[in-house]
Amino acid sequence: MKYKKIILACILIGGFLIRIITLIQLSSTAFFNPVCMDKFDQKTFHLWAQSILNHPFYVNGDAFYMAPLYAYFLALLYAVSGQSVFFAGVAQAIMDVCGVYLIYLLGKKIKDENTGLIAAGLYAFYQTIVLYSVTILSDGLITFLNICFIFVLYTAIEKKKWSFWILCGITLGFAALAKPTILAFIPFIIAGLFIWPETRLSPLKTEKKLIHIVAVLLVGALACLVIIMPVSIRNYIVSGKFVLICTNGPVNWQIGNSADSSGLFCYPKAQLLSVTSAEFWQLMFRKTLLFFSSYEWPQNLSIYVVRQVVPVLNVAFVRFWMIVPFGIVGLFLMAKNRKNFLFVTFAIVQIFWVVMFFITDRYRFPAVACFTICAGFLF
């Protein structure tokens, strides 16, 4: 209906305006200048992007420590703008609003247009996401690519065309280069295709579902490898070691799962806990409680500090506690439909990988995006 298109336009325009005004107000503060953010990821990404502009292949001459896609994305933005941080913020704001539209489309595909509108509205005005979307940090790109992947996956199943399965693999590859934890979803993709109620998943004429599943998985996997392997090859050439994407996984595991880990970001001094120990599972339970608490646990920026100097952020009225209770109920209701298995398990993986490492406000964004759709489904 026409009025729903007007509501969607208002959400998208409003979401873009609040991000641009946030960017303008933030640009007059020290939080905006990545060079001033010593020992924080903003400065790390800024210097990394500059190194890429100087040496696109070798960079610093070692295997990538962090997932490299955002640094290359930022370097591209710097290359076309004369290293303008403000231009990068505008580009990221546009990308995040595209993410709002993808959430609308995904909600519409899973349930109906009302679900998509509610989900888009919740995400567009989620205060912490608004801030990080214009900041020199990777989380906006990670969230966008994660939502893009699950949307393309559902589209590929619906369209049953090779082009969409190839696109699905490409999107998964780029999402992995932004945050490798999405690869933990692969077993659920396989299970989800078996659970899917329809037999035909590809253009093949056969009625044997196993053949369809094997075919689409092979096509998607090859497309994914085409995206990831250049990074793996590059890592091997410069370091002499096989590193699929990056090397910081064990470091983050140590931060989140040592005997003195709090569940938040804090470099540990004690030994790593064994996964078979009671202390490990007690820590996992504590991190789960931290994940679902309403407090926005800061690492590089604190929303509570920044909104004191960026007044427009107070207009972004959506908070974590407003989404998650409804999102959890919606998630359970969605699980009744076999077609929602892929989305439900995707949302669970987004929670699980954060809890497995450590809790920060920005790590929760992909899960929050899923919860907005679940909340829309419930309403």
PDB file of N, CA, C and O in Angstrom, residues 137-178:
ATOM      1  N   LEU A 137      35.471   2.622  12.284  1.00  0.00           N
ATOM      2  CA  LEU A 137      35.490   1.286  12.859  1.00  0.00           C
ATOM      3  C   LEU A 137      34.769   0.335  11.899  1.00  0.00           C
ATOM      4  O   LEU A 137      33.930   0.761  11.107  1.00  0.00           O
ATOM      5  N   SER A 138      35.049  -0.944  12.021  1.00  0.00           N
ATOM      6  CA  SER A 138      34.606  -1.925  11.026  1.00  0.00           C
ATOM      7  C   SER A 138      33.187  -2.438  11.229  1.00  0.00           C
ATOM      8  O   SER A 138      32.662  -3.152  10.374  1.00  0.00           O
ATOM      9  N   ASP A 139      32.540  -2.086  12.336  1.00  0.00           N
ATOM     10  CA  ASP A 139      31.309  -2.769  12.718  1.00  0.00           C
ATOM     11  C   ASP A 139      30.132  -2.487  11.792  1.00  0.00           C
ATOM     12  O   ASP A 139      29.258  -3.346  11.617  1.00  0.00           O
ATOM     13  N   GLY A 140      30.077  -1.299  11.207  1.00  0.00           N
ATOM     14  CA  GLY A 140      29.014  -1.013  10.245  1.00  0.00           C
ATOM     15  C   GLY A 140      29.128  -1.896   9.017  1.00  0.00           C
ATOM     16  O   GLY A 140      28.131  -2.438   8.525  1.00  0.00           O
ATOM     17  N   LEU A 141      30.344  -2.069   8.520  1.00  0.00           N
ATOM     18  CA  LEU A 141      30.565  -2.928   7.347  1.00  0.00           C
ATOM     19  C   LEU A 141      30.266  -4.386   7.689  1.00  0.00           C
ATOM     20  O   LEU A 141      29.643  -5.103   6.890  1.00  0.00           O
ATOM     21  N   ILE A 142      30.686  -4.833   8.865  1.00  0.00           N
ATOM     22  CA  ILE A 142      30.434  -6.213   9.293  1.00  0.00           C
ATOM     23  C   ILE A 142      28.933  -6.484   9.338  1.00  0.00           C
ATOM     24  O   ILE A 142      28.446  -7.487   8.808  1.00  0.00           O
ATOM     25  N   THR A 143      28.187  -5.598   9.979  1.00  0.00           N
ATOM     26  CA  THR A 143      26.741  -5.788  10.113  1.00  0.00           C
ATOM     27  C   THR A 143      26.059  -5.765   8.758  1.00  0.00           C
ATOM     28  O   THR A 143      25.197  -6.608   8.465  1.00  0.00           O
ATOM     29  N   PHE A 144      26.452  -4.824   7.900  1.00  0.00           N
ATOM     30  CA  PHE A 144      25.862  -4.728   6.561  1.00  0.00           C
ATOM     31  C   PHE A 144      26.075  -6.019   5.777  1.00  0.00           C
ATOM     32  O   PHE A 144      25.143  -6.559   5.175  1.00  0.00           O
ATOM     33  N   LEU A 145      27.295  -6.537   5.783  1.00  0.00           N
ATOM     34  CA  LEU A 145      27.595  -7.736   5.003  1.00  0.00           C
ATOM     35  C   LEU A 145      26.915  -8.975   5.580  1.00  0.00           C
ATOM     36  O   LEU A 145      26.497  -9.868   4.831  1.00  0.00           O
ATOM     37  N   ASN A 146      26.786  -9.049   6.901  1.00  0.00           N
ATOM     38  CA  ASN A 146      26.079 -10.172   7.512  1.00  0.00           C
ATOM     39  C   ASN A 146      24.612 -10.187   7.098  1.00  0.00           C
ATOM     40  O   ASN A 146      24.073 -11.235   6.717  1.00  0.00           O
ATOM     41  N   ILE A 147      23.958  -9.042   7.171  1.00  0.00           N
ATOM     42  CA  ILE A 147      22.545  -8.958   6.779  1.00  0.00           C
ATOM     43  C   ILE A 147      22.404  -9.182   5.273  1.00  0.00           C
ATOM     44  O   ILE A 147      21.466  -9.851   4.816  1.00  0.00           O
ATOM     45  N   CYS A 148      23.350  -8.657   4.515  1.00  0.00           N
ATOM     46  CA  CYS A 148      23.323  -8.850   3.060  1.00  0.00           C
ATOM     47  C   CYS A 148      23.417 -10.340   2.733  1.00  0.00           C
ATOM     48  O   CYS A 148      22.684 -10.841   1.873  1.00  0.00           O
ATOM     49  N   PHE A 149      24.279 -11.062   3.441  1.00  0.00           N
ATOM     50  CA  PHE A 149      24.449 -12.487   3.165  1.00  0.00           C
ATOM     51  C   PHE A 149      23.172 -13.277   3.442  1.00  0.00           C
ATOM     52  O   PHE A 149      22.736 -14.072   2.599  1.00  0.00           O
ATOM     53  N   ILE A 150      22.562 -13.090   4.604  1.00  0.00           N
ATOM     54  CA  ILE A 150      21.376 -13.893   4.929  1.00  0.00           C
ATOM     55  C   ILE A 150      20.213 -13.534   4.001  1.00  0.00           C
ATOM     56  O   ILE A 150      19.408 -14.390   3.631  1.00  0.00           O
ATOM     57  N   PHE A 151      20.154 -12.274   3.559  1.00  0.00           N
ATOM     58  CA  PHE A 151      19.129 -11.881   2.586  1.00  0.00           C
ATOM     59  C   PHE A 151      19.365 -12.560   1.241  1.00  0.00           C
ATOM     60  O   PHE A 151      18.426 -13.095   0.623  1.00  0.00           O
ATOM     61  N   VAL A 152      20.613 -12.562   0.789  1.00  0.00           N
ATOM     62  CA  VAL A 152      20.928 -13.189  -0.500  1.00  0.00           C
ATOM     63  C   VAL A 152      20.710 -14.701  -0.425  1.00  0.00           C
ATOM     64  O   VAL A 152      20.265 -15.323  -1.397  1.00  0.00           O
ATOM     65  N   LEU A 153      20.996 -15.311   0.739  1.00  0.00           N
ATOM     66  CA  LEU A 153      20.770 -16.745   0.904  1.00  0.00           C
ATOM     67  C   LEU A 153      19.290 -17.087   0.715  1.00  0.00           C
ATOM     68  O   LEU A 153      18.944 -18.021  -0.022  1.00  0.00           O
ATOM     69  N   TYR A 154      18.407 -16.331   1.353  1.00  0.00           N
ATOM     70  CA  TYR A 154      16.976 -16.567   1.190  1.00  0.00           C
ATOM     71  C   TYR A 154      16.533 -16.297  -0.254  1.00  0.00           C
ATOM     72  O   TYR A 154      15.674 -17.002  -0.792  1.00  0.00           O
ATOM     73  N   THR A 155      17.130 -15.285  -0.864  1.00  0.00           N
ATOM     74  CA  THR A 155      16.791 -14.976  -2.256  1.00  0.00           C
ATOM     75  C   THR A 155      17.227 -16.094  -3.193  1.00  0.00           C
ATOM     76  O   THR A 155      16.508 -16.459  -4.128  1.00  0.00           O
ATOM     77  N   ALA A 156      18.418 -16.662  -2.941  1.00  0.00           N
ATOM     78  CA  ALA A 156      18.921 -17.751  -3.769  1.00  0.00           C
ATOM     79  C   ALA A 156      18.007 -18.973  -3.676  1.00  0.00           C
ATOM     80  O   ALA A 156      17.722 -19.633  -4.688  1.00  0.00           O
ATOM     81  N   ILE A 157      17.536 -19.278  -2.465  1.00  0.00           N
ATOM     82  CA  ILE A 157      16.621 -20.406  -2.289  1.00  0.00           C
ATOM     83  C   ILE A 157      15.308 -20.147  -3.024  1.00  0.00           C
ATOM     84  O   ILE A 157      14.728 -21.043  -3.641  1.00  0.00           O
ATOM     85  N   GLU A 158      14.848 -18.901  -2.965  1.00  0.00           N
ATOM     86  CA  GLU A 158      13.583 -18.541  -3.608  1.00  0.00           C
ATOM     87  C   GLU A 158      13.691 -18.530  -5.133  1.00  0.00           C
ATOM     88  O   GLU A 158      12.828 -19.069  -5.832  1.00  0.00           O
ATOM     89  N   LYS A 159      14.767 -17.944  -5.669  1.00  0.00           N
ATOM     90  CA  LYS A 159      14.905 -17.773  -7.129  1.00  0.00           C
ATOM     91  C   LYS A 159      15.384 -19.042  -7.831  1.00  0.00           C
ATOM     92  O   LYS A 159      15.113 -19.229  -9.014  1.00  0.00           O
ATOM     93  N   LYS A 160      16.181 -19.861  -7.105  1.00  0.00           N
ATOM     94  CA  LYS A 160      16.674 -21.130  -7.666  1.00  0.00           C
ATOM     95  C   LYS A 160      17.504 -20.913  -8.928  1.00  0.00           C
ATOM     96  O   LYS A 160      17.414 -21.673  -9.896  1.00  0.00           O
ATOM     97  N   LYS A 161      18.319 -19.858  -8.919  1.00  0.00           N
ATOM     98  CA  LYS A 161      19.164 -19.550 -10.067  1.00  0.00           C
ATOM     99  C   LYS A 161      20.628 -19.611  -9.643  1.00  0.00           C
ATOM    100  O   LYS A 161      20.976 -19.215  -8.539  1.00  0.00           O
ATOM    101  N   TRP A 162      21.505 -20.080 -10.562  1.00  0.00           N
ATOM    102  CA  TRP A 162      22.925 -20.181 -10.249  1.00  0.00           C
ATOM    103  C   TRP A 162      23.521 -18.827  -9.907  1.00  0.00           C
ATOM    104  O   TRP A 162      24.395 -18.725  -9.041  1.00  0.00           O
ATOM    105  N   SER A 163      23.061 -17.785 -10.592  1.00  0.00           N
ATOM    106  CA  SER A 163      23.628 -16.459 -10.360  1.00  0.00           C
ATOM    107  C   SER A 163      23.458 -16.024  -8.905  1.00  0.00           C
ATOM    108  O   SER A 163      24.360 -15.408  -8.323  1.00  0.00           O
ATOM    109  N   PHE A 164      22.332 -16.361  -8.311  1.00  0.00           N
ATOM    110  CA  PHE A 164      22.099 -15.983  -6.920  1.00  0.00           C
ATOM    111  C   PHE A 164      22.913 -16.842  -5.955  1.00  0.00           C
ATOM    112  O   PHE A 164      23.347 -16.358  -4.912  1.00  0.00           O
ATOM    113  N   TRP A 165      23.126 -18.111  -6.299  1.00  0.00           N
ATOM    114  CA  TRP A 165      23.975 -18.956  -5.448  1.00  0.00           C
ATOM    115  C   TRP A 165      25.430 -18.505  -5.528  1.00  0.00           C
ATOM    116  O   TRP A 165      26.162 -18.548  -4.520  1.00  0.00           O
ATOM    117  N   ILE A 166      25.862 -18.063  -6.691  1.00  0.00           N
ATOM    118  CA  ILE A 166      27.212 -17.502  -6.813  1.00  0.00           C
ATOM    119  C   ILE A 166      27.325 -16.225  -5.990  1.00  0.00           C
ATOM    120  O   ILE A 166      28.300 -16.022  -5.247  1.00  0.00           O
ATOM    121  N   LEU A 167      26.312 -15.367  -6.108  1.00  0.00           N
ATOM    122  CA  LEU A 167      26.297 -14.132  -5.323  1.00  0.00           C
ATOM    123  C   LEU A 167      26.290 -14.431  -3.827  1.00  0.00           C
ATOM    124  O   LEU A 167      26.927 -13.726  -3.035  1.00  0.00           O
ATOM    125  N   CYS A 168      25.595 -15.486  -3.433  1.00  0.00           N
ATOM    126  CA  CYS A 168      25.540 -15.891  -2.033  1.00  0.00           C
ATOM    127  C   CYS A 168      26.945 -16.240  -1.536  1.00  0.00           C
ATOM    128  O   CYS A 168      27.366 -15.805  -0.448  1.00  0.00           O
ATOM    129  N   GLY A 169      27.685 -17.018  -2.325  1.00  0.00           N
ATOM    130  CA  GLY A 169      29.047 -17.373  -1.942  1.00  0.00           C
ATOM    131  C   GLY A 169      29.970 -16.170  -1.900  1.00  0.00           C
ATOM    132  O   GLY A 169      30.811 -16.043  -0.996  1.00  0.00           O
ATOM    133  N   ILE A 170      29.815 -15.272  -2.874  1.00  0.00           N
ATOM    134  CA  ILE A 170      30.640 -14.057  -2.904  1.00  0.00           C
ATOM    135  C   ILE A 170      30.374 -13.211  -1.658  1.00  0.00           C
ATOM    136  O   ILE A 170      31.316 -12.720  -1.014  1.00  0.00           O
ATOM    137  N   THR A 171      29.100 -13.047  -1.315  1.00  0.00           N
ATOM    138  CA  THR A 171      28.745 -12.248  -0.147  1.00  0.00           C
ATOM    139  C   THR A 171      29.289 -12.876   1.134  1.00  0.00           C
ATOM    140  O   THR A 171      29.792 -12.173   2.018  1.00  0.00           O
ATOM    141  N   LEU A 172      29.189 -14.209   1.241  1.00  0.00           N
ATOM    142  CA  LEU A 172      29.748 -14.895   2.404  1.00  0.00           C
ATOM    143  C   LEU A 172      31.255 -14.684   2.478  1.00  0.00           C
ATOM    144  O   LEU A 172      31.806 -14.465   3.572  1.00  0.00           O
ATOM    145  N   GLY A 173      31.924 -14.729   1.340  1.00  0.00           N
ATOM    146  CA  GLY A 173      33.368 -14.502   1.324  1.00  0.00           C
ATOM    147  C   GLY A 173      33.747 -13.127   1.823  1.00  0.00           C
ATOM    148  O   GLY A 173      34.641 -12.981   2.669  1.00  0.00           O
ATOM    149  N   PHE A 174      33.060 -12.115   1.338  1.00  0.00           N
ATOM    150  CA  PHE A 174      33.352 -10.755   1.793  1.00  0.00           C
ATOM    151  C   PHE A 174      33.005 -10.582   3.275  1.00  0.00           C
ATOM    152  O   PHE A 174      33.727  -9.911   4.014  1.00  0.00           O
ATOM    153  N   ALA A 175      31.892 -11.180   3.706  1.00  0.00           N
ATOM    154  CA  ALA A 175      31.520 -11.100   5.123  1.00  0.00           C
ATOM    155  C   ALA A 175      32.585 -11.753   5.994  1.00  0.00           C
ATOM    156  O   ALA A 175      32.906 -11.256   7.090  1.00  0.00           O
ATOM    157  N   ALA A 176      33.159 -12.861   5.521  1.00  0.00           N
ATOM    158  CA  ALA A 176      34.216 -13.537   6.276  1.00  0.00           C
ATOM    159  C   ALA A 176      35.482 -12.695   6.331  1.00  0.00           C
ATOM    160  O   ALA A 176      36.199 -12.692   7.343  1.00  0.00           O
ATOM    161  N   LEU A 177      35.777 -11.973   5.254  1.00  0.00           N
ATOM    162  CA  LEU A 177      36.952 -11.101   5.255  1.00  0.00           C
ATOM    163  C   LEU A 177      36.755  -9.889   6.163  1.00  0.00           C
ATOM    164  O   LEU A 177      37.723  -9.242   6.559  1.00  0.00           O
ATOM    165  N   ALA A 178      35.496  -9.575   6.476  1.00  0.00           N
ATOM    166  CA  ALA A 178      35.208  -8.496   7.427  1.00  0.00           C
ATOM    167  C   ALA A 178      35.186  -9.022   8.860  1.00  0.00           C
ATOM    168  O   ALA A 178      35.612  -8.332   9.789  1.00  0.00           O
TER     169      ALA A 178
END
